[in-house]
Structure formats: structure tokens, C-alpha cells
């Protein structure tokens, strides 16, 4: 018996095989879950579709999380095909490159709003559409980073968006607990992905973590996947509103 046998859910955020969402998908599938995937645009569809199909996924849908109608269409299709779902993985984030490179005080109003919309508000919108599909309860997990609670050089507006994301996790958890819907975040250490390539001084972050974290190394996509699997599974049935650090213990020694 797999931990996720009989459970179905949707993963937002696979761009390629380096994506954290892909690490999560592999863990969920090997635990027996049935998966649906979304992709941002046609260029990414070419990468996401074969990956999703390699995990026997039959539901692979377009979705720009900045567009409510796109999110609504995804959940409508999940309802049509599955009726109900058990989990949602939110692993999407975006900020303009210049807002990650320039000094934080130079962040534009538009850039700030865009980062917040795609990286934080999208979780709230997803939860809203997921609730009717989780009549017996469910689990939602998002991806955060230490820059939510500390001023990490180069993380800038994304740190502000992650702070909003972590707060949204707590407010959603408080609201949805009575419906047995749990909402948590994983705060992952730095991993080389497409999104990470836009973050200023990213390689420095990897080296600092190797030098200063209690485990003396960076974490892997697989390790973030395993922690997410735990939070999505019944093993975490009493856990909600938490930010779960998967960062080699760096958060306790970063100062
Ligand atoms: P990634 O580039 O593989 O994934 C980011 C995803 O966001 C991509 O699939 C991209 O298509 C999607 N996306 C961006 N804008 C979108 C939009 N408008 N609509 C729909 N999808 C959109 O990079 P990743 O590092 O795997 O990022 C996944 C999550 O993990 C992000 O929330 C990121 O902030 C978080 N995270 C990453 C790290 C790291 O070091 N890589 C550390 C902690 C947290």
C-alpha cells in the first residue's frame, strides 16, 4: 500500500525536470497518487507534457495563475474528470528580473504588484476554487523561502511576496481547518532551477548554505519532494498553518 494510494491532486509549477514541483510529483507518484499538471505557456507545454505522461498523468492543462478564469478552468476540468480532489501543490513564483537585480528601494509599483499577484495571491485563488472539490477535506502545500522572514541579499521583492504567501497560508489554514482542509508551506533551501537563475547572487547562497548549515550541504529537489509528500499525506493529519523548513537546518544558523 502506498501512502497516497487512491488520492488525486493537481501540481502547479512544473517547468522542467529541475523544477521543485517535479521533485514533488515524482515522490507523490511513487507513493501512489494520481496527478494532474498545469503549464504556463506553449513553450513550457513541450517540456511538461512528456514529464507528466511519464508519471501516467492524463490531465495536463494550461494555466496562467495571474488569470482567475484559467484557474477556474483547471478546477472545472478536475471536477468533470475526477469529481473531487485530495491535494493541491502550489509551486509557482515570478518577479521581474530588474526587481531582483536593482536595490530593493527601486522596485516599481507594477513589479511589486506582479510579484505579489503571481507568487502570493495565486495561492488564495487556488484555494478558493479547490474548496468545493474537497468536501471531505484535503491538503494544500506551497513553496516558500527564508527570504520571507529575513532580508536575504538579492531576494528583494520576492521576499516580500513570500512573507505574504506564508501569512496567506496561516489565514487559509485558520479558515479551512473546520472543513478538514490543511494548508502548509515548505520553506526550501536554494536549489538550481529556472526561477532561481533570476535571483541575484544565487551561487553565493548555495555556498553560504554549504558552509553554514548544520548538515553542511544544500538540499535536493527529492528532499523537498519528500517533505511535501509528508504534508500532503495523512501522516501530517494534525499539521496545518505551518512553514516547514527543508534547508539543512540553515534557518537556525543563518545569522
Ligand atoms: P521553476 O522555474 O522550475 O518553477 C517556477 C514555476 O512557476 C514555473 O513552472 C513557471 O512556469 C511558474 N510560473 C511563473 N509564473 C507563472 C504564472 N503566471 N502562471 C503559472 N505559472 C507560473 O523554479 P522552482 O525553483 O522550482 O520554483 C518553484 C517554487 O519554489 C517557487 O515558488 C519558488 O519561489 C520556490 N522556491 C524555490 C527555491 C529555489 O532555490 N529554487 C527555494 C525556495 C522556494
mmCIF file of C-alpha atoms and ligand atoms in Angstrom:
data_model
loop_
_atom_site.group_PDB
_atom_site.id
_atom_site.type_symbol
_atom_site.label_atom_id
_atom_site.label_comp_id
_atom_site.label_asym_id
_atom_site.label_seq_id
_atom_site.Cartn_x
_atom_site.Cartn_y
_atom_site.Cartn_z
ATOM 1 C CA UNK A 1 0.000 0.000 0.000
ATOM 2 C CA UNK A 2 1.383 3.427 -0.984
ATOM 3 C CA UNK A 3 0.962 6.401 1.320
ATOM 4 C CA UNK A 4 -1.069 8.232 -1.361
ATOM 5 C CA UNK A 5 -2.982 5.303 -2.873
ATOM 6 C CA UNK A 6 -6.422 6.475 -4.016
ATOM 7 C CA UNK A 7 -5.515 10.160 -3.666
ATOM 8 C CA UNK A 8 -5.727 12.638 -6.531
ATOM 9 C CA UNK A 9 -4.384 16.116 -6.895
ATOM 10 C CA UNK A 10 -3.015 18.853 -9.085
ATOM 11 C CA UNK A 11 0.513 20.252 -9.315
ATOM 12 C CA UNK A 12 1.066 23.847 -10.442
ATOM 13 C CA UNK A 13 4.652 24.789 -11.251
ATOM 14 C CA UNK A 14 6.497 22.197 -13.296
ATOM 15 C CA UNK A 15 8.635 23.981 -15.922
ATOM 16 C CA UNK A 16 11.233 21.269 -16.498
ATOM 17 C CA UNK A 17 12.911 18.310 -14.803
ATOM 18 C CA UNK A 18 14.814 20.657 -12.481
ATOM 19 C CA UNK A 19 11.629 22.201 -11.040
ATOM 20 C CA UNK A 20 10.912 21.654 -7.367
ATOM 21 C CA UNK A 21 7.365 20.742 -8.441
ATOM 22 C CA UNK A 22 8.827 17.884 -10.481
ATOM 23 C CA UNK A 23 10.641 16.555 -7.395
ATOM 24 C CA UNK A 24 7.302 16.702 -5.578
ATOM 25 C CA UNK A 25 5.462 14.988 -8.449
ATOM 26 C CA UNK A 26 7.888 12.077 -8.509
ATOM 27 C CA UNK A 27 7.514 11.479 -4.769
ATOM 28 C CA UNK A 28 3.724 11.693 -4.929
ATOM 29 C CA UNK A 29 3.507 9.307 -7.861
ATOM 30 C CA UNK A 30 5.805 6.735 -6.269
ATOM 31 C CA UNK A 31 3.559 6.881 -3.202
ATOM 32 C CA UNK A 32 0.567 6.008 -5.409
ATOM 33 C CA UNK A 33 -1.079 9.398 -6.085
ATOM 34 C CA UNK A 34 -2.857 10.199 -9.337
ATOM 35 C CA UNK A 35 -1.645 13.546 -10.683
ATOM 36 C CA UNK A 36 -2.847 16.407 -12.863
ATOM 37 C CA UNK A 37 -0.390 19.045 -14.101
ATOM 38 C CA UNK A 38 -0.578 22.593 -15.387
ATOM 39 C CA UNK A 39 1.823 24.508 -17.622
ATOM 40 C CA UNK A 40 2.192 28.257 -18.143
ATOM 41 C CA UNK A 41 2.519 28.519 -21.928
ATOM 42 C CA UNK A 42 3.031 26.555 -25.138
ATOM 43 C CA UNK A 43 6.807 26.614 -24.869
ATOM 44 C CA UNK A 44 6.622 25.003 -21.438
ATOM 45 C CA UNK A 45 3.911 22.566 -22.514
ATOM 46 C CA UNK A 46 6.531 20.847 -24.709
ATOM 47 C CA UNK A 47 8.572 20.129 -21.600
ATOM 48 C CA UNK A 48 5.785 19.487 -19.107
ATOM 49 C CA UNK A 49 3.636 17.113 -21.200
ATOM 50 C CA UNK A 50 6.250 14.334 -21.606
ATOM 51 C CA UNK A 51 7.214 14.621 -17.938
ATOM 52 C CA UNK A 52 3.579 14.393 -16.835
ATOM 53 C CA UNK A 53 2.915 11.474 -19.180
ATOM 54 C CA UNK A 54 5.931 9.635 -17.782
ATOM 55 C CA UNK A 55 4.023 9.607 -14.474
ATOM 56 C CA UNK A 56 0.845 8.315 -16.224
ATOM 57 C CA UNK A 57 -0.918 11.675 -15.903
ATOM 58 C CA UNK A 58 -3.948 12.128 -18.161
ATOM 59 C CA UNK A 59 -4.854 15.678 -17.148
ATOM 60 C CA UNK A 60 -2.381 18.301 -18.379
ATOM 61 C CA UNK A 61 -3.848 21.792 -18.629
ATOM 62 C CA UNK A 62 -2.758 25.372 -19.432
ATOM 63 C CA UNK A 63 -2.893 27.881 -16.590
ATOM 64 C CA UNK A 64 -1.570 31.381 -16.030
ATOM 65 C CA UNK A 65 -2.131 31.788 -12.285
ATOM 66 C CA UNK A 66 -2.473 35.558 -12.746
ATOM 67 C CA UNK A 67 -5.772 34.879 -14.562
ATOM 68 C CA UNK A 68 -8.761 33.770 -12.459
ATOM 69 C CA UNK A 69 -10.524 32.239 -15.460
ATOM 70 C CA UNK A 70 -7.520 29.992 -16.119
ATOM 71 C CA UNK A 71 -7.511 28.742 -12.524
ATOM 72 C CA UNK A 72 -11.289 28.262 -12.665
ATOM 73 C CA UNK A 73 -10.964 26.202 -15.884
ATOM 74 C CA UNK A 74 -8.403 23.896 -14.295
ATOM 75 C CA UNK A 75 -10.617 23.117 -11.297
ATOM 76 C CA UNK A 76 -13.700 22.797 -13.516
ATOM 77 C CA UNK A 77 -11.912 20.179 -15.574
ATOM 78 C CA UNK A 78 -10.734 18.356 -12.440
ATOM 79 C CA UNK A 79 -14.327 18.300 -11.205
ATOM 80 C CA UNK A 80 -15.545 16.994 -14.566
ATOM 81 C CA UNK A 81 -12.974 14.206 -14.696
ATOM 82 C CA UNK A 82 -12.484 13.310 -11.035
ATOM 83 C CA UNK A 83 -15.383 14.841 -9.095
ATOM 84 C CA UNK A 84 -13.250 15.578 -6.050
ATOM 85 C CA UNK A 85 -9.560 16.097 -5.283
ATOM 86 C CA UNK A 86 -7.374 15.450 -2.244
ATOM 87 C CA UNK A 87 -4.480 17.869 -2.675
ATOM 88 C CA UNK A 88 -3.038 20.918 -4.430
ATOM 89 C CA UNK A 89 0.664 21.742 -4.852
ATOM 90 C CA UNK A 90 1.396 25.451 -5.415
ATOM 91 C CA UNK A 91 4.990 25.825 -6.667
ATOM 92 C CA UNK A 92 4.820 28.998 -8.759
ATOM 93 C CA UNK A 93 6.522 32.338 -8.340
ATOM 94 C CA UNK A 94 7.549 35.236 -10.535
ATOM 95 C CA UNK A 95 9.256 38.598 -10.219
ATOM 96 C CA UNK A 96 10.719 40.812 -12.916
ATOM 97 C CA UNK A 97 14.429 40.307 -13.354
ATOM 98 C CA UNK A 98 15.173 44.001 -12.746
ATOM 99 C CA UNK A 99 13.299 43.865 -9.437
ATOM 100 C CA UNK A 100 15.637 41.091 -8.298
ATOM 101 C CA UNK A 101 18.763 42.872 -9.528
ATOM 102 C CA UNK A 102 18.191 46.527 -8.579
ATOM 103 C CA UNK A 103 18.325 47.820 -4.997
ATOM 104 C CA UNK A 104 15.051 46.977 -3.238
ATOM 105 C CA UNK A 105 14.058 50.644 -2.872
ATOM 106 C CA UNK A 106 13.954 50.852 -6.694
ATOM 107 C CA UNK A 107 11.198 48.219 -7.008
ATOM 108 C CA UNK A 108 8.464 49.604 -9.260
ATOM 109 C CA UNK A 109 4.810 49.662 -8.225
ATOM 110 C CA UNK A 110 3.966 47.350 -11.152
ATOM 111 C CA UNK A 111 6.816 44.967 -10.369
ATOM 112 C CA UNK A 112 5.776 44.768 -6.721
ATOM 113 C CA UNK A 113 2.131 44.068 -7.652
ATOM 114 C CA UNK A 114 3.098 41.460 -10.248
ATOM 115 C CA UNK A 115 5.350 39.523 -7.838
ATOM 116 C CA UNK A 116 2.611 39.575 -5.186
ATOM 117 C CA UNK A 117 -0.075 38.523 -7.646
ATOM 118 C CA UNK A 118 1.717 35.552 -9.206
ATOM 119 C CA UNK A 119 3.651 34.404 -6.138
ATOM 120 C CA UNK A 120 1.218 35.011 -3.248
ATOM 121 C CA UNK A 121 -2.329 35.882 -4.302
ATOM 122 C CA UNK A 122 -2.442 32.870 -6.641
ATOM 123 C CA UNK A 123 -2.459 30.577 -3.596
ATOM 124 C CA UNK A 124 -5.591 32.281 -2.275
ATOM 125 C CA UNK A 125 -7.304 31.999 -5.664
ATOM 126 C CA UNK A 126 -6.360 28.333 -5.981
ATOM 127 C CA UNK A 127 -7.685 27.564 -2.519
ATOM 128 C CA UNK A 128 -10.965 29.295 -3.338
ATOM 129 C CA UNK A 129 -11.513 27.105 -6.405
ATOM 130 C CA UNK A 130 -10.244 23.954 -4.655
ATOM 131 C CA UNK A 131 -12.548 24.160 -1.615
ATOM 132 C CA UNK A 132 -15.725 22.882 -3.378
ATOM 133 C CA UNK A 133 -13.728 19.918 -4.697
ATOM 134 C CA UNK A 134 -12.600 18.922 -1.189
ATOM 135 C CA UNK A 135 -15.905 18.093 0.570
ATOM 136 C CA UNK A 136 -14.252 15.562 2.915
ATOM 137 C CA UNK A 137 -11.109 17.664 3.417
ATOM 138 C CA UNK A 138 -7.760 17.925 1.696
ATOM 139 C CA UNK A 139 -4.257 19.306 1.850
ATOM 140 C CA UNK A 140 -2.642 22.282 0.116
ATOM 141 C CA UNK A 141 1.116 22.907 0.132
ATOM 142 C CA UNK A 142 3.008 25.930 -1.207
ATOM 143 C CA UNK A 143 6.746 26.649 -1.580
ATOM 144 C CA UNK A 144 8.469 29.415 0.362
ATOM 145 C CA UNK A 145 11.992 30.568 1.168
ATOM 146 C CA UNK A 146 13.860 32.011 4.149
ATOM 147 C CA UNK A 147 13.777 35.441 2.447
ATOM 148 C CA UNK A 148 10.187 35.664 3.791
ATOM 149 C CA UNK A 149 11.443 36.160 7.329
ATOM 150 C CA UNK A 150 14.929 37.615 6.791
ATOM 151 C CA UNK A 151 16.303 40.245 4.406
ATOM 152 C CA UNK A 152 18.335 37.927 2.172
ATOM 153 C CA UNK A 153 20.573 39.897 -0.239
ATOM 154 C CA UNK A 154 19.206 39.814 -3.809
ATOM 155 C CA UNK A 155 15.851 38.224 -2.884
ATOM 156 C CA UNK A 156 14.181 41.635 -2.627
ATOM 157 C CA UNK A 157 10.536 41.825 -3.747
ATOM 158 C CA UNK A 158 10.304 38.046 -3.788
ATOM 159 C CA UNK A 159 10.984 38.055 -0.039
ATOM 160 C CA UNK A 160 8.036 40.404 0.452
ATOM 161 C CA UNK A 161 5.870 38.130 -1.713
ATOM 162 C CA UNK A 162 6.959 35.055 0.267
ATOM 163 C CA UNK A 163 6.081 36.835 3.527
ATOM 164 C CA UNK A 164 2.590 37.434 2.099
ATOM 165 C CA UNK A 165 2.470 33.817 0.953
ATOM 166 C CA UNK A 166 3.361 32.473 4.413
ATOM 167 C CA UNK A 167 0.792 34.746 6.016
ATOM 168 C CA UNK A 168 -1.806 33.611 3.463
ATOM 169 C CA UNK A 169 -1.007 30.002 4.444
ATOM 170 C CA UNK A 170 -1.870 30.832 8.062
ATOM 171 C CA UNK A 171 -5.099 32.686 7.229
ATOM 172 C CA UNK A 172 -6.255 29.946 4.864
ATOM 173 C CA UNK A 173 -5.391 27.281 7.443
ATOM 174 C CA UNK A 174 -7.339 29.139 10.130
ATOM 175 C CA UNK A 175 -10.376 29.462 7.879
ATOM 176 C CA UNK A 176 -10.379 25.983 6.381
ATOM 177 C CA UNK A 177 -9.409 23.835 9.366
ATOM 178 C CA UNK A 178 -13.047 23.124 10.283
ATOM 179 C CA UNK A 179 -13.528 21.707 6.782
ATOM 180 C CA UNK A 180 -10.527 19.434 7.361
ATOM 181 C CA UNK A 181 -8.569 21.258 4.675
ATOM 182 C CA UNK A 182 -4.959 21.713 5.784
ATOM 183 C CA UNK A 183 -2.714 24.418 4.333
ATOM 184 C CA UNK A 184 1.056 24.435 4.821
ATOM 185 C CA UNK A 185 4.250 25.687 3.201
ATOM 186 C CA UNK A 186 7.647 24.133 2.711
ATOM 187 C CA UNK A 187 10.497 26.622 3.040
ATOM 188 C CA UNK A 188 13.180 25.134 0.825
ATOM 189 C CA UNK A 189 16.882 25.873 0.789
ATOM 190 C CA UNK A 190 18.373 27.135 -2.515
ATOM 191 C CA UNK A 191 18.204 24.686 -5.431
ATOM 192 C CA UNK A 192 19.363 25.444 -9.001
ATOM 193 C CA UNK A 193 16.173 25.837 -11.045
ATOM 194 C CA UNK A 194 14.881 28.137 -13.784
ATOM 195 C CA UNK A 195 13.297 30.512 -11.233
ATOM 196 C CA UNK A 196 16.460 30.514 -9.114
ATOM 197 C CA UNK A 197 18.536 31.726 -12.078
ATOM 198 C CA UNK A 198 16.767 35.103 -11.797
ATOM 199 C CA UNK A 199 17.743 35.611 -8.145
ATOM 200 C CA UNK A 200 20.741 37.866 -7.532
ATOM 201 C CA UNK A 201 23.859 36.227 -6.003
ATOM 202 C CA UNK A 202 22.238 32.799 -6.210
ATOM 203 C CA UNK A 203 25.515 30.867 -6.289
ATOM 204 C CA UNK A 204 26.649 32.746 -3.168
ATOM 205 C CA UNK A 205 23.516 31.474 -1.401
ATOM 206 C CA UNK A 206 24.416 27.895 -2.288
ATOM 207 C CA UNK A 207 27.962 28.316 -0.977
ATOM 208 C CA UNK A 208 26.875 30.036 2.237
ATOM 209 C CA UNK A 209 24.497 27.185 2.891
ATOM 210 C CA UNK A 210 27.201 24.596 2.310
ATOM 211 C CA UNK A 211 29.464 26.418 4.738
ATOM 212 C CA UNK A 212 26.975 27.320 7.460
ATOM 213 C CA UNK A 213 24.123 24.829 7.531
ATOM 214 C CA UNK A 214 24.196 22.117 10.200
ATOM 215 C CA UNK A 215 24.114 19.388 7.525
ATOM 216 C CA UNK A 216 26.928 21.151 5.632
ATOM 217 C CA UNK A 217 25.284 20.902 2.228
ATOM 218 C CA UNK A 218 22.417 22.168 0.108
ATOM 219 C CA UNK A 219 19.141 20.260 -0.114
ATOM 220 C CA UNK A 220 17.848 18.344 -3.117
ATOM 221 C CA UNK A 221 14.665 18.536 -5.123
ATOM 222 C CA UNK A 222 13.961 14.994 -3.865
ATOM 223 C CA UNK A 223 14.212 16.095 -0.209
ATOM 224 C CA UNK A 224 11.744 18.939 -0.780
ATOM 225 C CA UNK A 225 9.523 16.395 -2.548
ATOM 226 C CA UNK A 226 9.613 14.019 0.409
ATOM 227 C CA UNK A 227 8.678 16.759 2.912
ATOM 228 C CA UNK A 228 5.830 17.875 0.651
ATOM 229 C CA UNK A 229 4.631 14.282 0.384
ATOM 230 C CA UNK A 230 4.539 14.127 4.178
ATOM 231 C CA UNK A 231 2.489 17.337 4.443
ATOM 232 C CA UNK A 232 0.064 16.166 1.745
ATOM 233 C CA UNK A 233 -0.367 12.717 3.274
ATOM 234 C CA UNK A 234 -2.330 11.503 6.288
ATOM 235 C CA UNK A 235 0.968 11.327 8.228
ATOM 236 C CA UNK A 236 0.527 15.102 8.670
ATOM 237 C CA UNK A 237 -3.189 14.895 9.539
ATOM 238 C CA UNK A 238 -2.657 17.122 12.606
ATOM 239 C CA UNK A 239 -0.447 19.690 10.870
ATOM 240 C CA UNK A 240 -1.770 22.928 9.397
ATOM 241 C CA UNK A 241 -0.718 26.565 9.089
ATOM 242 C CA UNK A 242 2.948 25.567 9.337
ATOM 243 C CA UNK A 243 6.031 26.641 7.440
ATOM 244 C CA UNK A 244 8.160 23.519 7.349
ATOM 245 C CA UNK A 245 11.876 24.213 6.735
ATOM 246 C CA UNK A 246 13.752 21.862 4.413
ATOM 247 C CA UNK A 247 17.066 23.715 4.292
ATOM 248 C CA UNK A 248 19.696 21.556 6.007
ATOM 249 C CA UNK A 249 18.913 23.473 9.208
ATOM 250 C CA UNK A 250 20.253 26.707 7.697
ATOM 251 C CA UNK A 251 17.432 28.801 9.218
ATOM 252 C CA UNK A 252 18.678 28.072 12.751
ATOM 253 C CA UNK A 253 22.245 29.068 11.948
ATOM 254 C CA UNK A 254 21.890 31.690 9.211
ATOM 255 C CA UNK A 255 22.593 34.633 11.485
HETATM 256 P P1 LIG B 1 10.825 26.745 -11.593
HETATM 257 O O1 LIG B 1 11.221 27.844 -12.504
HETATM 258 O O2 LIG B 1 11.129 25.376 -12.017
HETATM 259 O O3 LIG B 1 9.295 26.847 -11.199
HETATM 260 C C1 LIG B 1 8.599 28.066 -11.149
HETATM 261 C C2 LIG B 1 7.289 27.828 -11.855
HETATM 262 O O4 LIG B 1 6.444 28.969 -11.774
HETATM 263 C C3 LIG B 1 7.481 27.514 -13.344
HETATM 264 O O5 LIG B 1 6.861 26.293 -13.660
HETATM 265 C C4 LIG B 1 6.765 28.660 -14.037
HETATM 266 O O6 LIG B 1 6.161 28.257 -15.255
HETATM 267 C C5 LIG B 1 5.723 29.002 -12.977
HETATM 268 N N1 LIG B 1 5.114 30.299 -13.195
HETATM 269 C C6 LIG B 1 5.670 31.541 -13.192
HETATM 270 N N2 LIG B 1 4.736 32.474 -13.467
HETATM 271 C C7 LIG B 1 3.560 31.807 -13.645
HETATM 272 C C8 LIG B 1 2.232 32.206 -13.957
HETATM 273 N N3 LIG B 1 1.892 33.489 -14.148
HETATM 274 N N4 LIG B 1 1.279 31.239 -14.061
HETATM 275 C C9 LIG B 1 1.579 29.939 -13.887
HETATM 276 N N5 LIG B 1 2.812 29.500 -13.585
HETATM 277 C C10 LIG B 1 3.792 30.427 -13.469
HETATM 278 O O7 LIG B 1 11.575 27.090 -10.205
HETATM 279 P P2 LIG B 1 11.440 26.446 -8.747
HETATM 280 O O8 LIG B 1 12.660 26.887 -8.037
HETATM 281 O O9 LIG B 1 11.116 25.003 -8.839
HETATM 282 O O10 LIG B 1 10.205 27.255 -8.128
HETATM 283 C C11 LIG B 1 9.069 26.621 -7.559
HETATM 284 C C12 LIG B 1 8.699 27.304 -6.261
HETATM 285 O O11 LIG B 1 9.698 27.019 -5.291
HETATM 286 C C13 LIG B 1 8.603 28.822 -6.349
HETATM 287 O O12 LIG B 1 7.531 29.256 -5.530
HETATM 288 C C14 LIG B 1 9.920 29.275 -5.756
HETATM 289 O O13 LIG B 1 9.868 30.583 -5.240
HETATM 290 C C15 LIG B 1 10.063 28.232 -4.670
HETATM 291 N N6 LIG B 1 11.389 28.105 -4.076
HETATM 292 C C16 LIG B 1 12.478 27.896 -4.860
HETATM 293 C C17 LIG B 1 13.728 27.763 -4.269
HETATM 294 C C18 LIG B 1 14.965 27.532 -5.107
HETATM 295 O O14 LIG B 1 16.059 27.769 -4.635
HETATM 296 N N7 LIG B 1 14.838 27.051 -6.323
HETATM 297 C C19 LIG B 1 13.872 27.865 -2.879
HETATM 298 C C20 LIG B 1 12.730 28.074 -2.108
HETATM 299 C C21 LIG B 1 11.493 28.194 -2.706
#
